[in-house]
Amino acid sequence: MSRLVLLGTGGGRFAAILQARATGGVHLLLDDPDGRPRRFQIDPGPGALVRMLERGIDPLRTDAILVSHCHPDHYTDAEMLIEGMTNGGNDRTGALLASRSVIEGVEGFGPAISKYHAAMPGLARVVSPGDRIDVAGIRVDATPSVHSDPSSVGFRVHAREGVIGYVSDTALAREVTEAHLGSRILILPVTRPLKMPIPHHLTVEDAASMIEAVRPELALLTHFGMRVIKDGPDAAAAWIQERTGVRTMAGKDGMAVEMGKELTMR
Ligand SMILES: [Zn+2]
Ligand SMILES: [Zn+2]
């Protein structure tokens, strides 16, 4: 059964600097078509490696690392995880999928991964919105993202039990919403509280608009900025659920969701 773990639910500069919430990104444990377990790590920000080890997740068994864009709350542990995925650089194995900024550098952003590390995995691939890639038997789509890093992407991971949509840092935009239609679980970064927008990020209202359009079975909020953490992410989730009628939960550090016939939180 596929399972996702929120290694961290903090996001934005100050929540990351102060570790007001952990910032390790999302770990996915998926079954490939032959039933073999595959382990993907999305946006390994500061502390991802430590949080993995704390939760008994073996970094040496990583199959793919997905990095959405070139901000440190999304990439700082990527090189360490590449070393894990490749057995300390000894095996040319695993896949790195990342925005152009992360691997090559774009308009003053990045690169965030050294050439030395980008050469380690079996596959290191720049992804752009619309790309569809088979990673260890599991389909991954890159989706659009309207963010300060112009090469930012989001992801859709096609688990056997349904699609996990990972919306990375973005402004609310029609193309972003449309790319995530059909997601069973929609993971959204809610960096800003109600009525406090800043460019390139979702507020609670923006998240509600997206959730209302996509109507996933579960909307999972994460990547909370300092103000959202102070106001209480549970209140934001309740506000969205009340307004949209879609089951909405505020992520907690270490929260796991199991994708059976029902979605079960642990
Ligand atoms: Zn971020
Ligand atoms: Zn960002």
Short mmCIF file of C-alpha atoms and ligand atoms in Angstrom, two decimals:
data_model
loop_
_atom_site.label_atom_id
_atom_site.label_comp_id
_atom_site.label_asym_id
_atom_site.label_seq_id
_atom_site.Cartn_x
_atom_site.Cartn_y
_atom_site.Cartn_z
CA MET A 1 0.00 0.00 0.00
CA SER A 2 1.36 3.41 -0.90
CA ARG A 3 2.10 5.76 1.92
CA LEU A 4 3.28 9.32 2.21
CA VAL A 5 5.07 10.90 5.15
CA LEU A 6 5.35 14.62 5.76
CA LEU A 7 8.93 14.90 6.98
CA GLY A 8 8.38 18.59 7.58
CA THR A 9 5.50 21.03 7.33
CA GLY A 10 7.31 24.37 7.64
CA GLY A 11 8.10 26.62 4.71
CA GLY A 12 9.30 30.05 3.81
CA ARG A 13 12.41 31.76 5.10
CA PHE A 14 11.76 32.29 8.79
CA ALA A 15 9.90 29.07 9.50
CA ALA A 16 12.89 27.29 7.93
CA ILE A 17 15.63 29.34 9.63
CA LEU A 18 14.01 28.98 13.04
CA GLN A 19 12.67 25.45 12.41
CA ALA A 20 9.28 26.58 13.70
CA ARG A 21 8.18 23.41 11.94
CA ALA A 22 10.50 20.86 10.35
CA THR A 23 11.33 21.40 6.67
CA GLY A 24 12.15 17.97 5.27
CA GLY A 25 9.62 17.77 2.42
CA VAL A 26 7.52 14.72 1.56
CA HIS A 27 8.62 11.09 1.50
CA LEU A 28 6.64 8.64 -0.67
CA LEU A 29 6.69 4.88 -0.32
CA LEU A 30 5.08 3.46 -3.45
CA ASP A 31 4.58 0.04 -5.02
CA ASP A 32 5.81 -0.33 -8.59
CA PRO A 33 3.68 -2.38 -11.05
CA ASP A 34 5.42 -5.57 -9.84
CA GLY A 35 4.68 -4.73 -6.23
CA ARG A 36 8.25 -3.74 -5.36
CA PRO A 37 8.57 -0.83 -2.94
CA ARG A 38 9.89 2.43 -4.35
CA ARG A 39 10.94 5.37 -2.27
CA PHE A 40 10.75 8.93 -3.54
CA GLN A 41 11.79 12.05 -1.72
CA ILE A 42 10.21 15.35 -2.77
CA ASP A 43 11.87 18.67 -1.86
CA PRO A 44 14.45 17.61 0.73
CA GLY A 45 14.85 20.89 2.59
CA PRO A 46 16.88 21.53 5.74
CA GLY A 47 16.72 18.54 8.05
CA ALA A 48 15.28 16.04 5.56
CA LEU A 49 18.06 13.53 6.17
CA VAL A 50 17.79 13.79 9.95
CA ARG A 51 13.98 13.50 9.86
CA MET A 52 14.22 10.43 7.63
CA LEU A 53 16.58 8.71 10.05
CA GLU A 54 14.41 9.70 13.02
CA ARG A 55 11.44 8.04 11.34
CA GLY A 56 13.29 4.87 10.40
CA ILE A 57 13.46 5.70 6.68
CA ASP A 58 16.71 4.43 5.17
CA PRO A 59 18.29 7.07 2.88
CA LEU A 60 20.32 4.33 1.16
CA ARG A 61 17.09 2.90 -0.23
CA THR A 62 15.99 6.07 -2.02
CA ASP A 63 14.94 5.49 -5.64
CA ALA A 64 14.21 9.05 -6.74
CA ILE A 65 14.73 12.61 -5.57
CA LEU A 66 12.38 15.28 -6.91
CA VAL A 67 13.27 18.94 -6.42
CA SER A 68 10.71 21.52 -7.48
CA HIS A 69 12.76 24.71 -7.46
CA CYS A 70 15.82 26.53 -6.31
CA HIS A 71 14.89 27.81 -2.85
CA PRO A 72 16.80 26.33 0.08
CA ASP A 73 13.70 25.19 2.00
CA HIS A 74 13.31 22.75 -0.92
CA TYR A 75 16.83 21.64 -1.82
CA THR A 76 19.46 21.87 0.95
CA ASP A 77 19.62 18.13 1.71
CA ALA A 78 19.45 17.01 -1.93
CA GLU A 79 23.19 16.35 -2.27
CA MET A 80 23.27 14.25 0.91
CA LEU A 81 20.31 12.23 -0.35
CA ILE A 82 22.00 11.74 -3.72
CA GLU A 83 24.92 10.28 -1.79
CA GLY A 84 22.47 8.01 0.01
CA MET A 85 20.60 7.01 -3.15
CA THR A 86 23.87 6.10 -4.91
CA ASN A 87 25.31 4.14 -1.99
CA GLY A 88 27.81 6.83 -1.14
CA GLY A 89 28.48 7.59 -4.79
CA ASN A 90 29.55 3.98 -5.47
CA ASP A 91 26.54 2.89 -7.57
CA ARG A 92 25.26 4.90 -10.50
CA THR A 93 21.65 4.37 -9.59
CA GLY A 94 18.42 6.20 -8.83
CA ALA A 95 16.87 9.25 -10.44
CA LEU A 96 17.14 12.95 -9.81
CA LEU A 97 14.32 15.02 -11.37
CA ALA A 98 14.59 18.73 -10.79
CA SER A 99 13.85 22.14 -12.20
CA ARG A 100 16.40 23.61 -14.61
CA SER A 101 17.49 26.08 -11.92
CA VAL A 102 18.42 23.29 -9.52
CA ILE A 103 20.54 21.30 -11.98
CA GLU A 104 21.82 23.91 -14.43
CA GLY A 105 21.02 27.34 -12.98
CA VAL A 106 18.53 29.87 -14.39
CA GLU A 107 18.51 33.67 -14.16
CA GLY A 108 20.49 33.97 -10.97
CA PHE A 109 18.95 30.89 -9.34
CA GLY A 110 21.24 27.94 -8.72
CA PRO A 111 22.56 25.55 -9.64
CA ALA A 112 21.82 24.02 -6.26
CA ILE A 113 23.43 20.66 -6.92
CA SER A 114 27.11 20.45 -7.77
CA LYS A 115 28.18 18.92 -11.07
CA TYR A 116 29.90 16.25 -9.02
CA HIS A 117 26.60 15.22 -7.39
CA ALA A 118 24.47 15.66 -10.53
CA ALA A 119 26.75 13.09 -12.22
CA MET A 120 26.16 10.45 -9.52
CA PRO A 121 22.59 9.15 -10.15
CA GLY A 122 21.64 6.79 -12.96
CA LEU A 123 19.41 9.56 -14.30
CA ALA A 124 19.66 13.29 -13.62
CA ARG A 125 17.02 15.08 -15.58
CA VAL A 126 15.81 18.64 -15.86
CA VAL A 127 12.01 18.63 -15.91
CA SER A 128 9.63 21.23 -17.30
CA PRO A 129 5.85 21.50 -17.02
CA GLY A 130 4.15 18.89 -19.20
CA ASP A 131 6.99 16.34 -18.99
CA ARG A 132 5.99 12.78 -18.18
CA ILE A 133 8.71 10.50 -16.91
CA ASP A 134 8.77 6.85 -15.92
CA VAL A 135 10.75 6.59 -12.71
CA ALA A 136 11.35 3.05 -11.44
CA GLY A 137 8.06 1.97 -13.04
CA ILE A 138 6.08 4.87 -11.62
CA ARG A 139 4.84 7.75 -13.73
CA VAL A 140 5.76 11.24 -12.63
CA ASP A 141 4.42 14.35 -14.37
CA ALA A 142 5.96 17.79 -13.97
CA THR A 143 3.31 20.48 -13.54
CA PRO A 144 3.47 24.28 -13.88
CA SER A 145 4.27 26.58 -11.01
CA VAL A 146 4.18 30.39 -11.02
CA HIS A 147 6.98 31.33 -8.68
CA SER A 148 9.96 33.67 -8.43
CA ASP A 149 12.22 30.91 -9.79
CA PRO A 150 10.92 30.91 -13.38
CA SER A 151 11.78 27.24 -13.92
CA SER A 152 9.80 26.01 -10.87
CA VAL A 153 7.63 22.93 -11.27
CA GLY A 154 5.19 20.87 -9.23
CA PHE A 155 4.69 17.11 -9.51
CA ARG A 156 2.00 14.50 -9.99
CA VAL A 157 3.01 11.05 -8.86
CA HIS A 158 0.86 8.19 -10.15
CA ALA A 159 0.65 5.77 -7.25
CA ARG A 160 -1.30 2.55 -7.82
CA GLU A 161 -4.00 3.83 -5.47
CA GLY A 162 -4.38 7.20 -7.15
CA VAL A 163 -2.54 10.35 -8.07
CA ILE A 164 -0.66 12.36 -5.47
CA GLY A 165 -0.56 15.99 -6.58
CA TYR A 166 2.28 18.03 -5.12
CA VAL A 167 1.74 21.73 -5.67
CA SER A 168 5.00 23.50 -5.02
CA ASP A 169 5.42 27.17 -4.17
CA THR A 170 3.25 29.06 -6.64
CA ALA A 171 0.83 31.89 -7.11
CA LEU A 172 -2.78 30.89 -7.75
CA ALA A 173 -3.06 30.36 -11.49
CA ARG A 174 -5.48 28.54 -13.73
CA GLU A 175 -2.79 26.41 -15.41
CA VAL A 176 -1.51 25.23 -12.03
CA THR A 177 -4.99 24.24 -10.89
CA GLU A 178 -5.85 22.50 -14.16
CA ALA A 179 -2.65 20.46 -14.10
CA HIS A 180 -3.73 18.92 -10.79
CA LEU A 181 -7.26 17.89 -11.75
CA GLY A 182 -7.82 14.23 -10.95
CA SER A 183 -5.53 14.13 -7.90
CA ARG A 184 -6.71 11.83 -5.14
CA ILE A 185 -4.51 13.59 -2.60
CA LEU A 186 -3.57 17.21 -3.19
CA ILE A 187 -0.64 18.54 -1.17
CA LEU A 188 -0.59 22.34 -1.07
CA PRO A 189 1.91 24.84 0.33
CA VAL A 190 -0.02 27.31 2.47
CA THR A 191 2.67 29.85 3.21
CA ARG A 192 0.44 32.85 3.97
CA PRO A 193 -2.65 33.37 6.12
CA LEU A 194 -6.01 34.77 5.10
CA LYS A 195 -5.91 38.24 3.58
CA MET A 196 -2.11 38.46 3.78
CA PRO A 197 -0.89 37.71 0.27
CA ILE A 198 2.68 38.09 -0.93
CA PRO A 199 3.69 37.47 -4.54
CA HIS A 200 4.35 33.93 -5.75
CA HIS A 201 2.78 32.12 -2.78
CA LEU A 202 -0.60 30.68 -1.84
CA THR A 203 -2.72 32.17 0.93
CA VAL A 204 -5.42 30.19 2.71
CA GLU A 205 -8.03 31.66 0.29
CA ASP A 206 -5.91 30.71 -2.72
CA ALA A 207 -5.58 27.15 -1.43
CA ALA A 208 -9.36 27.01 -0.99
CA SER A 209 -9.91 28.14 -4.59
CA MET A 210 -7.59 25.44 -5.88
CA ILE A 211 -9.11 22.76 -3.67
CA GLU A 212 -12.62 23.77 -4.70
CA ALA A 213 -11.70 23.33 -8.38
CA VAL A 214 -9.66 20.11 -8.04
CA ARG A 215 -11.91 18.45 -5.43
CA PRO A 216 -9.45 15.78 -4.26
CA GLU A 217 -10.47 13.09 -1.78
CA LEU A 218 -8.04 14.75 0.65
CA ALA A 219 -6.39 18.16 0.61
CA LEU A 220 -3.28 18.15 2.74
CA LEU A 221 -1.88 21.53 3.75
CA THR A 222 1.83 21.97 4.42
CA HIS A 223 4.75 24.41 3.98
CA PHE A 224 3.37 26.74 6.63
CA GLY A 225 4.95 30.16 7.04
CA MET A 226 5.42 31.78 10.44
CA ARG A 227 2.11 33.63 10.41
CA VAL A 228 0.14 30.53 9.50
CA ILE A 229 1.91 28.60 12.27
CA LYS A 230 1.05 31.35 14.79
CA ASP A 231 -2.59 31.54 13.69
CA GLY A 232 -2.89 27.75 13.75
CA PRO A 233 -2.85 25.59 10.61
CA ASP A 234 -5.81 23.54 11.92
CA ALA A 235 -7.98 26.67 11.79
CA ALA A 236 -6.93 27.27 8.18
CA ALA A 237 -7.82 23.67 7.27
CA ALA A 238 -11.21 23.97 9.00
CA TRP A 239 -11.93 27.23 7.16
CA ILE A 240 -11.11 25.63 3.80
CA GLN A 241 -13.11 22.46 4.51
CA GLU A 242 -16.14 24.50 5.59
CA ARG A 243 -15.95 26.61 2.47
CA THR A 244 -15.23 23.85 -0.09
CA GLY A 245 -16.83 20.73 1.38
CA VAL A 246 -13.57 18.91 0.61
CA ARG A 247 -11.87 16.96 3.40
CA THR A 248 -8.92 19.18 4.33
CA MET A 249 -6.23 18.53 6.91
CA ALA A 250 -3.33 20.57 8.19
CA GLY A 251 -0.18 18.48 8.03
CA LYS A 252 1.86 17.80 11.14
CA ASP A 253 5.54 16.94 11.19
CA GLY A 254 5.83 13.19 10.78
CA MET A 255 2.20 12.65 9.76
CA ALA A 256 1.71 9.66 7.46
CA VAL A 257 -1.18 8.98 5.07
CA GLU A 258 -1.82 5.43 3.90
CA MET A 259 -3.60 5.04 0.58
CA GLY A 260 -5.88 2.05 0.87
CA LYS A 261 -9.52 2.05 -0.23
CA GLU A 262 -9.78 4.73 2.41
CA LEU A 263 -7.11 7.23 3.26
CA THR A 264 -5.83 6.60 6.77
CA MET A 265 -3.83 9.11 8.78
CA ARG A 266 -1.19 7.97 11.27
ZN ZN B 1 9.24 27.20 -0.18
ZN ZN B 2 10.01 28.94 -3.14
#
